[in-house]
CSV table of C-alpha atoms in Angstrom, one decimal:
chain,number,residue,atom,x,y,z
A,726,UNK,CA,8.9,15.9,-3.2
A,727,UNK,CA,6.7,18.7,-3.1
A,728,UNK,CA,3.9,17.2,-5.3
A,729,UNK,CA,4.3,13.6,-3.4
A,730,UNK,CA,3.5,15.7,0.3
A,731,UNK,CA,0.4,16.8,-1.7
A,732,UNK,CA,-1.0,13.6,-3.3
A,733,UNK,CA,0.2,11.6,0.2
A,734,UNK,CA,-1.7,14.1,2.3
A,735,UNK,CA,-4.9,14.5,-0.1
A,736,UNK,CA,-5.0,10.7,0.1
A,737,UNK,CA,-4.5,9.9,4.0
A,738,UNK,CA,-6.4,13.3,5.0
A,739,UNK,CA,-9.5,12.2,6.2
A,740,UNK,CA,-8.0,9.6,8.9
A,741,UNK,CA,-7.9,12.8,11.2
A,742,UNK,CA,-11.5,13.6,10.2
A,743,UNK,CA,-13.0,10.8,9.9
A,744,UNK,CA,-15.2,11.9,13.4
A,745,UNK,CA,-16.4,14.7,11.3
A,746,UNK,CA,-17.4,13.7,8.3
A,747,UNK,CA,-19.1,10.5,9.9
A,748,UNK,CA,-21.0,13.1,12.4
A,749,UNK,CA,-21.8,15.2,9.1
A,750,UNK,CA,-23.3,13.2,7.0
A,751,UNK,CA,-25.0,10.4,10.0
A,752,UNK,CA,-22.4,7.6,9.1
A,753,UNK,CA,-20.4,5.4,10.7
A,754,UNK,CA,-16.9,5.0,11.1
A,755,UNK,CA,-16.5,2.1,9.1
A,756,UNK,CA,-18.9,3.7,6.4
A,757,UNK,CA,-16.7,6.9,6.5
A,758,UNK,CA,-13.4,5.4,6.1
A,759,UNK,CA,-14.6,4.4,2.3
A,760,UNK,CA,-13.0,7.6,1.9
A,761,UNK,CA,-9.4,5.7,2.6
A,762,UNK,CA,-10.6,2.4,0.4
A,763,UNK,CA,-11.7,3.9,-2.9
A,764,UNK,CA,-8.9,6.2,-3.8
A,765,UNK,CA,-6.4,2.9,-3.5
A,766,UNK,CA,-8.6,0.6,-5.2
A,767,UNK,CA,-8.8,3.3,-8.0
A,768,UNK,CA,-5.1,3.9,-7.9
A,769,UNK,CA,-4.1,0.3,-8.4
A,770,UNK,CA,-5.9,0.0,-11.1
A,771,UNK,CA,-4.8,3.7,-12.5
A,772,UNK,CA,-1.2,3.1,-12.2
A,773,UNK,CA,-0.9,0.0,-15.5
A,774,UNK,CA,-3.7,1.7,-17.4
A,775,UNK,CA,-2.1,5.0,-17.3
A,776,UNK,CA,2.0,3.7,-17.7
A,777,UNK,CA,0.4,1.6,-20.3
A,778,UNK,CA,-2.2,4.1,-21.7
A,779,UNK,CA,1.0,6.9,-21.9
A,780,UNK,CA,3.0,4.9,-24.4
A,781,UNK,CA,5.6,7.8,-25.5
A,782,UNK,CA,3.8,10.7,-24.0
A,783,UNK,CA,6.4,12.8,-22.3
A,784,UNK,CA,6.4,11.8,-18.6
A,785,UNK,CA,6.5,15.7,-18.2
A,786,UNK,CA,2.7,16.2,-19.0
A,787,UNK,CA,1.7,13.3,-17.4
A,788,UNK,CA,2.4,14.3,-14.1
A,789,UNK,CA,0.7,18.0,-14.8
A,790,UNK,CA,-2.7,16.2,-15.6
A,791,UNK,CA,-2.6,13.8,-12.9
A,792,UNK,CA,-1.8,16.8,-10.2
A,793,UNK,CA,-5.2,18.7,-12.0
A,794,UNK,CA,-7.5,15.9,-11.5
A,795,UNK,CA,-6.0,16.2,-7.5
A,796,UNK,CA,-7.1,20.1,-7.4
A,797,UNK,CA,-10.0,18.7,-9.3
A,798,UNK,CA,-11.3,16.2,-6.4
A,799,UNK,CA,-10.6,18.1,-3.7
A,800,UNK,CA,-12.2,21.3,-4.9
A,801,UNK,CA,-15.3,18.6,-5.0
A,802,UNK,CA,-15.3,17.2,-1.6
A,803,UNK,CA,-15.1,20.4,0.0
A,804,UNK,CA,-18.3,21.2,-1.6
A,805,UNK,CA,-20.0,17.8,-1.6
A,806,UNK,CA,-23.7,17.7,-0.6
A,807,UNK,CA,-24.5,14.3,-0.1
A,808,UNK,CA,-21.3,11.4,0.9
A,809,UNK,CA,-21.6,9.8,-2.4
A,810,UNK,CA,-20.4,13.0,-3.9
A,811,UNK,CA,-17.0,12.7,-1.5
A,812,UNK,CA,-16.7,9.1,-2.3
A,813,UNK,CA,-16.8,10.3,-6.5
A,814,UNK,CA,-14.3,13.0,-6.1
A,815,UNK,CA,-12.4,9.9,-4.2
A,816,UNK,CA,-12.2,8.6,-7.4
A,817,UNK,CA,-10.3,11.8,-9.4
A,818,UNK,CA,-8.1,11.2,-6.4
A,819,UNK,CA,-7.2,7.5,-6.6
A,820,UNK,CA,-6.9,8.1,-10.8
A,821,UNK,CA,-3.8,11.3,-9.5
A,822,UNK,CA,-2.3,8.7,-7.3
A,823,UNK,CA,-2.0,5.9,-9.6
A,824,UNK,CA,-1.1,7.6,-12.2
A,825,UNK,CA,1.5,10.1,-10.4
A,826,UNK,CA,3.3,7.7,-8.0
A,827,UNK,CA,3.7,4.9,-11.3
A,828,UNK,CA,5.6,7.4,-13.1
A,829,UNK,CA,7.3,9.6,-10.0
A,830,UNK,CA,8.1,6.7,-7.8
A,831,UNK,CA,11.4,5.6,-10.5
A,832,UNK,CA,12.4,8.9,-11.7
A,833,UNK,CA,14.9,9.6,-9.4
A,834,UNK,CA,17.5,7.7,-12.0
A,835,UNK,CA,16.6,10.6,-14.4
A,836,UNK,CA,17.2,13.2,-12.3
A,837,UNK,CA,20.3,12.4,-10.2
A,838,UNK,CA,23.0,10.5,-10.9
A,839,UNK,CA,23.5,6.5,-10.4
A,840,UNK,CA,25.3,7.1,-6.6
A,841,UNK,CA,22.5,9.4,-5.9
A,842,UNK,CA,19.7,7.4,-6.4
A,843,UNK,CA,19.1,5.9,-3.0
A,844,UNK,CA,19.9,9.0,-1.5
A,845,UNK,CA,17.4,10.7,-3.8
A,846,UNK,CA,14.6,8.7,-3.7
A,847,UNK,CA,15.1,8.8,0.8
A,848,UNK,CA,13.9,12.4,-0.2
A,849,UNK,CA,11.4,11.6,-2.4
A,850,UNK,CA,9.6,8.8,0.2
A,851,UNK,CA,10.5,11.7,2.7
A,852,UNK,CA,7.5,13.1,1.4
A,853,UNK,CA,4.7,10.1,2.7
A,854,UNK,CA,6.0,10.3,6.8
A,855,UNK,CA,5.8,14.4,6.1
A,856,UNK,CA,2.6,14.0,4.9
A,857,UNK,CA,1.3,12.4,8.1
A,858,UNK,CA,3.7,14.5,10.3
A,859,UNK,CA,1.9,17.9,9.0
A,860,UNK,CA,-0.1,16.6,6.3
A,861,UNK,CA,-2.9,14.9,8.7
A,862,UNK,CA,-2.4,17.1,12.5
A,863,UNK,CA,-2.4,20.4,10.6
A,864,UNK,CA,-5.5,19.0,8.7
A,865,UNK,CA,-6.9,17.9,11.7
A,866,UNK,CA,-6.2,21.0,13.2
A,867,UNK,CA,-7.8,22.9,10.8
A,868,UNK,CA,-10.7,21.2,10.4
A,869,UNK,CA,-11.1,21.6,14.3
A,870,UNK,CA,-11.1,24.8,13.7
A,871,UNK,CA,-12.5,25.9,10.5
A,872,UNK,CA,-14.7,22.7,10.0
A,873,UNK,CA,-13.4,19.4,7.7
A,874,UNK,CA,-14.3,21.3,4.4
A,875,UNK,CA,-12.5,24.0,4.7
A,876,UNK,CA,-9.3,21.6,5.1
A,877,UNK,CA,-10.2,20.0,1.9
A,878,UNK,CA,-10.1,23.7,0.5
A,879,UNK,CA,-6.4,24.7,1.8
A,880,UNK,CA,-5.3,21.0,0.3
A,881,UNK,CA,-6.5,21.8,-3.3
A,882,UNK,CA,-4.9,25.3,-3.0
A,883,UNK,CA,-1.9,23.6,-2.7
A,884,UNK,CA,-2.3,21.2,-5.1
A,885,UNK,CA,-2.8,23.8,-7.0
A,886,UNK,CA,0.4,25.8,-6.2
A,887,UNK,CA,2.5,22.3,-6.5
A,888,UNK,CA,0.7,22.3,-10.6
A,889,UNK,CA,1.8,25.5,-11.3
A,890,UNK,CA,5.5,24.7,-10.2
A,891,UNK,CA,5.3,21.7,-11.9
A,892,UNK,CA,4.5,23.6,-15.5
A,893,UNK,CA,7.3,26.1,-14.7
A,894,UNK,CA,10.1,23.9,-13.2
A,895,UNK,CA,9.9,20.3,-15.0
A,896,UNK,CA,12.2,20.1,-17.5
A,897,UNK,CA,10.6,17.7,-21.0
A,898,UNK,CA,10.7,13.9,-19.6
A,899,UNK,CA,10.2,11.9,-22.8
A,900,UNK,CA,9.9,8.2,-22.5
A,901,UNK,CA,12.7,6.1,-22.2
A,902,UNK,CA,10.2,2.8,-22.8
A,903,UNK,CA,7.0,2.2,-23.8
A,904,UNK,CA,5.5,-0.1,-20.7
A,905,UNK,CA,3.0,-3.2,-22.7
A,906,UNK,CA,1.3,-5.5,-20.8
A,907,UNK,CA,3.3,-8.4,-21.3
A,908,UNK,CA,6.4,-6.1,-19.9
A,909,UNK,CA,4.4,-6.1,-16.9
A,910,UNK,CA,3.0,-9.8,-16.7
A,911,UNK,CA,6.6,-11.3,-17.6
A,912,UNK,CA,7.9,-9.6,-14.3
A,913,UNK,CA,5.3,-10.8,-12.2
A,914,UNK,CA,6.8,-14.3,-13.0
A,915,UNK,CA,10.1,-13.4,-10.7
A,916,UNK,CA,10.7,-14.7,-7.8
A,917,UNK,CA,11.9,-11.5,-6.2
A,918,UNK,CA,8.7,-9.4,-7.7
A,919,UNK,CA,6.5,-11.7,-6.2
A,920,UNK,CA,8.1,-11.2,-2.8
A,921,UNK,CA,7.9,-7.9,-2.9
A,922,UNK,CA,4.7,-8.3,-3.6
A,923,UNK,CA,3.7,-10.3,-1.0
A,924,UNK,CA,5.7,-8.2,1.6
A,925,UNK,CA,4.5,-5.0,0.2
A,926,UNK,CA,0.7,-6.3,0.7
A,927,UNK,CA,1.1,-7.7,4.2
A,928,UNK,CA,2.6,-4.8,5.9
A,929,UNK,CA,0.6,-2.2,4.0
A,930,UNK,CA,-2.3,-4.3,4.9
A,931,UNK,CA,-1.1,-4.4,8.6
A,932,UNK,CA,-0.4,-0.6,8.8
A,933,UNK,CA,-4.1,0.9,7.4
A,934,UNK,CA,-6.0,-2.0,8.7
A,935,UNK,CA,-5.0,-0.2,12.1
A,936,UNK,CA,-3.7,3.3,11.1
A,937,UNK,CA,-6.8,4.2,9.4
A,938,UNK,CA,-8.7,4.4,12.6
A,939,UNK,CA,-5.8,5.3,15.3
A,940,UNK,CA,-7.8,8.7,15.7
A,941,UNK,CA,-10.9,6.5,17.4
A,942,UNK,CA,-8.5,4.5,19.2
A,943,UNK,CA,-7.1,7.0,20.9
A,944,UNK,CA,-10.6,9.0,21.5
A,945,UNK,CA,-12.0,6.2,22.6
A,946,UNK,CA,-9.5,4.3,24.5
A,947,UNK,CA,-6.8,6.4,25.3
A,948,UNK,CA,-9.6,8.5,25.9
A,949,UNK,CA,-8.1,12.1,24.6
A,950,UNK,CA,-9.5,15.2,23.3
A,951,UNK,CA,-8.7,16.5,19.7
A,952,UNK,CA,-5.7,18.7,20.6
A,953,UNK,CA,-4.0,15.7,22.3
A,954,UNK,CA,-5.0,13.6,19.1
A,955,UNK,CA,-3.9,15.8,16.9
A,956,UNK,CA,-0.2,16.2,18.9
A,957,UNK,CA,0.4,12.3,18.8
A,958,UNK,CA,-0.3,12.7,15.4
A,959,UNK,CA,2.5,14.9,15.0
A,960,UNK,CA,5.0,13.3,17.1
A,961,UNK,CA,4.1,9.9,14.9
A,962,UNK,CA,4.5,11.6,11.8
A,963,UNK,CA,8.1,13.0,13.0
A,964,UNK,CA,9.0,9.5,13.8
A,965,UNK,CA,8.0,8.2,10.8
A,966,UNK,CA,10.4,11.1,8.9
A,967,UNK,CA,13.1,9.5,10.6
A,968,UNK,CA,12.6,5.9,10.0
A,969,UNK,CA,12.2,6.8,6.2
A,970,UNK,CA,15.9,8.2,6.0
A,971,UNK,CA,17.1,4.8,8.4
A,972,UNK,CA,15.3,2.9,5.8
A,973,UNK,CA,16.5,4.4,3.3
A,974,UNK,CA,20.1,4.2,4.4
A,975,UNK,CA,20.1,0.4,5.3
A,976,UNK,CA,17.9,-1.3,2.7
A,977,UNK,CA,20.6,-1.4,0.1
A,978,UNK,CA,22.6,-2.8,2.4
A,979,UNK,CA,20.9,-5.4,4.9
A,980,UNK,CA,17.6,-5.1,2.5
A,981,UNK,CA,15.9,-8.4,4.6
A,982,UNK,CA,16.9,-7.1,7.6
A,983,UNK,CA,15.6,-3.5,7.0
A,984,UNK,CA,12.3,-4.6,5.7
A,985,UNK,CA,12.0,-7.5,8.7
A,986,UNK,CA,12.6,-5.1,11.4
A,987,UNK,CA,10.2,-2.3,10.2
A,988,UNK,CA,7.8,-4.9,10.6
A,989,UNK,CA,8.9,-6.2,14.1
A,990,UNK,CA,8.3,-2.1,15.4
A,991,UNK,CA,5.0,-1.6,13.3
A,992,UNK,CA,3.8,-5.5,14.6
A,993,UNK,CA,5.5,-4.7,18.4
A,994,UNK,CA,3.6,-1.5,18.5
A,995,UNK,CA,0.0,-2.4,17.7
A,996,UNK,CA,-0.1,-5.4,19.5
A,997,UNK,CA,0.6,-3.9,23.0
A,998,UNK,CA,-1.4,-0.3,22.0
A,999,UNK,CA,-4.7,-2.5,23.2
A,1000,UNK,CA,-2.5,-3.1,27.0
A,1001,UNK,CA,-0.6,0.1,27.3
A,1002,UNK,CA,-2.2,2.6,25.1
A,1003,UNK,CA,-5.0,3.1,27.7
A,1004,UNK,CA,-2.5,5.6,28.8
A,1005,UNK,CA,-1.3,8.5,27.3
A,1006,UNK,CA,2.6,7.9,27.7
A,1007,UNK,CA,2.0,4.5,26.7
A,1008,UNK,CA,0.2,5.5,23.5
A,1009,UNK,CA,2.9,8.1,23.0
A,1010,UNK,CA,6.0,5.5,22.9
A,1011,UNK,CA,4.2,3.2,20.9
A,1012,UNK,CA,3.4,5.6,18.3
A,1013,UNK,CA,6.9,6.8,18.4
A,1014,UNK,CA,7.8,3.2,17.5
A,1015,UNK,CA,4.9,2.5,15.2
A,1016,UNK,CA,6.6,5.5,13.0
A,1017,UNK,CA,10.1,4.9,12.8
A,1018,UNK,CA,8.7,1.3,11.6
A,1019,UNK,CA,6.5,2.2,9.0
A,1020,UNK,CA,8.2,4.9,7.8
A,1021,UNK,CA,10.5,2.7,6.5
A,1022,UNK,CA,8.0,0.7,4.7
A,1023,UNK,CA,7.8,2.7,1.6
A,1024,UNK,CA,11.6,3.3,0.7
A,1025,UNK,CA,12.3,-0.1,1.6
A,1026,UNK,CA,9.6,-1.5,-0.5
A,1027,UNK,CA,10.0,0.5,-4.0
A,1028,UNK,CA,14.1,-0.5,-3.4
A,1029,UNK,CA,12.7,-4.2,-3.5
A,1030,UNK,CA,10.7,-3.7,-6.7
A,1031,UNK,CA,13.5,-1.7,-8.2
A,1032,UNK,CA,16.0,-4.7,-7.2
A,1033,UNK,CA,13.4,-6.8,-8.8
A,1034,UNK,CA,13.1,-5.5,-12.4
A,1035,UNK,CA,16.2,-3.6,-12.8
A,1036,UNK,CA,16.1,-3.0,-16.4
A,1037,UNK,CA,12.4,-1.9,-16.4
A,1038,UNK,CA,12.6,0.4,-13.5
A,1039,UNK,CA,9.2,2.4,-14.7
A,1040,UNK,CA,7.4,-0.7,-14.6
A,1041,UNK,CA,8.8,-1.5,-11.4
A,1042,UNK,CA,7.2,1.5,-10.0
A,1043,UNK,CA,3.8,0.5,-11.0
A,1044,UNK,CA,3.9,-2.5,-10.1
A,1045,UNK,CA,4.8,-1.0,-6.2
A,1046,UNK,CA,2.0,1.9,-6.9
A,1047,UNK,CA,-0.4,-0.6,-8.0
A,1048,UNK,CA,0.4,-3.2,-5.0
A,1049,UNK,CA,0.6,-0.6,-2.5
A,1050,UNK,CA,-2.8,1.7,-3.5
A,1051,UNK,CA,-5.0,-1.7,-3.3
A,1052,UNK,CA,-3.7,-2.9,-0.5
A,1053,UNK,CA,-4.4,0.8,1.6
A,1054,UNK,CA,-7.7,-0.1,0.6
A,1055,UNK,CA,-8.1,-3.2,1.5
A,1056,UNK,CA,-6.5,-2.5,4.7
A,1057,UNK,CA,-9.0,0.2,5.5
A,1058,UNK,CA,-12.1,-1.6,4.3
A,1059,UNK,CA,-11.2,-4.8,6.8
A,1060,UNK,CA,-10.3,-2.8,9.6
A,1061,UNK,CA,-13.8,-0.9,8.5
A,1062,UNK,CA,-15.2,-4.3,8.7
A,1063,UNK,CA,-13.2,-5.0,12.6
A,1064,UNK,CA,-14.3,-1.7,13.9
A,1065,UNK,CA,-17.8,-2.2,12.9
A,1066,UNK,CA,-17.7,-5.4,13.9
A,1067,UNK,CA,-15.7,-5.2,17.1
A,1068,UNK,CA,-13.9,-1.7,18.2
A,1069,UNK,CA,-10.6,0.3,17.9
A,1070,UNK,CA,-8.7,-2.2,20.1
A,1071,UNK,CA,-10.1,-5.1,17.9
A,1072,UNK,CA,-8.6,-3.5,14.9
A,1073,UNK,CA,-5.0,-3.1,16.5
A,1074,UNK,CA,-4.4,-6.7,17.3
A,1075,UNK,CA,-5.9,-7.4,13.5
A,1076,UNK,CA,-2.9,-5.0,12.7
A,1077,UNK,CA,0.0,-6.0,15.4
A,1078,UNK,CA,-1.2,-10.3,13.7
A,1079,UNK,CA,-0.6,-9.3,9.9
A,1080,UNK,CA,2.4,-7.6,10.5
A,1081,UNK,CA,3.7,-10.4,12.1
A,1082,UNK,CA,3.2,-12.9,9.0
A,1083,UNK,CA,5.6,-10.0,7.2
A,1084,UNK,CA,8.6,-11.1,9.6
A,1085,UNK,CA,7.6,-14.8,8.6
A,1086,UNK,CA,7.8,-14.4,4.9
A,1087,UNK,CA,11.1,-12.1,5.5
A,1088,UNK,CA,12.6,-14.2,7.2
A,1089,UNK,CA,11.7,-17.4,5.1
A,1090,UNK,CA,12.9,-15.4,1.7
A,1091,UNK,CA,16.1,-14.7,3.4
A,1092,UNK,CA,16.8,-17.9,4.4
A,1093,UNK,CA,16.4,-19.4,0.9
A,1094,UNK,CA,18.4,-16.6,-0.5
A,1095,UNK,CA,21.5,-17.9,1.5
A,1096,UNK,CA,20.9,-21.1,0.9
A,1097,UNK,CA,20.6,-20.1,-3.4
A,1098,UNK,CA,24.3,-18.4,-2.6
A,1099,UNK,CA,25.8,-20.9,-0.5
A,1100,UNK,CA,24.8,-23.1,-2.8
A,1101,UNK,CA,26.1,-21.2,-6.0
A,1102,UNK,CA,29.7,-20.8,-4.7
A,1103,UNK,CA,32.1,-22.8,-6.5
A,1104,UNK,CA,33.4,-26.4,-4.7
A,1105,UNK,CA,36.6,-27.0,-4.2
């Protein structure tokens, strides 16, 4: 959990600092939050070639490299000169996440046992809300205080503390498979892969379209200094925590339901942020809301692609990594392109929009799904 908390708040770290870095080196917001875009294109990309690239290397190993290359890049940023030295070290990190969160993301079966494993991997996906919940405000914080590079510093010393317990504390993973491509492309052929898929790319899409640049909304709209910024932050991230353990606890059960009504609150709550979030109890509620939805995104999600593929549950996991890393990019680089092109209000309706289609293709997959079972039950 430990080492997820690092790689999640190395990767979403600059959201909080985007103002900074921008101001540092003379670029815009849009420009800045490249930062968000290339460590998930990278990552979906790095999660087949590594599975694949692995073959029967124990999973044990694995992990230790991909958390060096994360001290690795953020040892870099901190002491970048020039931006395109931080979007480079961006790289190292979107090559740890890919590779890390492909082969962590279904281990939970290894580690606990069978009745566990929903319970387990809750804590695991515990791990991306806490990120945001200390993760981004203390980084914020931090750099507030001590200036953005110095955050970067304190996140590679811990990265560095979560390799060394890694070495010490892992016991030997070997491979249970080796992951080919065909594994991979045969599954993509399943009906249920492919709506998790879809789902997976919508929402994400909704969520860092908007999320990516909730720190200019609420300078510039909600119209609050960096303390206050930094506090709603927090209280998101808490809420976020706790939809992760609802999720976590209803997707095996009600999984359409679950994964529909985290996209009701995420689609709810950055649609009316433009109306109500020009005040700060307003903005407050709403990001209460826009957490407990999203943070049960994740859990939900890799319980879908798990569902999928259950025989193959290590290529299930990069096929989530892989769909869930582009799509953070691709959410930041359009709501880059909105907030360039419009402002931090444009970018929430661009958000609150996409989130809706989510509930659309939900609801349509559920529908057919008890229409399939009606349909399967024997006549009499």
């Amino acid at each position: 959990m430990l080492a997820i908390f690092s790689i999640v708040t190395a990767e979403i770290l600059p959201i909080g600092l985007l103002t900074s870095i921008g101001a540092d080196f003379t670029i815009s917001d849009g420009m800045a939050g490249l930062m968000m875009t290339t460590p998930g294109l990278v990552a979906a990309v790095a999660a087949p070639v590594a599975i694949v690239a692995a073959g029967r290397i124990d999973r044990r190993i694995m992990l230790c490299l991909f958390m060096f290359l994360l001290v690795l890049s953020n040892v870099l940023v901190a002491f970048a000169p020039v931006y395109l030295v931080v979007l480079a070290s961006r790289v190292l990190v979107g090559i740890s996440i890919g590779g890390f969160w492909a082969i962590a993301a279904g281990l939970a079966h290894r580690l606990v046992p069978e009745a566990a494993v929903s319970r387990a991997n809750a804590v695991i996906f515990a791990a991306v809300p806490l990120g945001s919940v200390l993760g981004v405000p203390a980084g914020t914080l931090l750099g507030e205080i001590a200036g953005w590079r110095t955050t970067f510093v304190v996140v590679g010393m811990l990265a560095t503390g979560v390799l060394g317990m890694l070495v010490m504390s892992l016991p030997p993973l070997p491979a249970q498979q080796t992951i080919r491509v065909a594994v991979l492309r045969g599954l993509l052929r399943g009906i249920d892969v492919r709506f998790a898929l879809l789902t997976t790319f919508l929402v994400v899409l909704a969520h860092f379209g908007a999320y990516t640049y909730v720190t200019p909304f609420l300078e510039q709209v909600t119209r609050l200094g960096p303390g206050m910024v930094t506090l709603l932050l927090l209280i998101y991230g808490a809420a976020g925590i706790l939809g992760n353990f609802l999720g976590g606890a209803a997707v095996e059960r009600h999984p359409h339901a679950t994964f529909g009504c985290a996209a009701a609150l995420l689609a709810g709550a950055t649609l009316l942020l433009p109306l109500l979030g020009q005040w700060q109890a307003g903005a407050l509620v709403l990001l209460i809301v826009w957490g407990i939805g999203y943070g049960a995104v994740p859990v939900s999600s890799q319980a879908w692609f798990t569902k999928a593929a259950p025989d193959t549950p290590e290529a299930a996991s990069v096929l989530f990594t892989a769909s869930f890393q582009a799509t953070i990019s691709l959410g930041a680089l359009a709501g880059g392109f909105v907030v360039d092109r419009g402002s931090p209000t444009s970018v929430m309706l661009y958000g609150g929009l996409t989130a809706i289609l989510v509930i659309v293709v939900v609801s349509t997959h559920a529908m057919r799904r008890s229409r399939s079972d009606r349909e399967a039950l024997p006549r009499g």
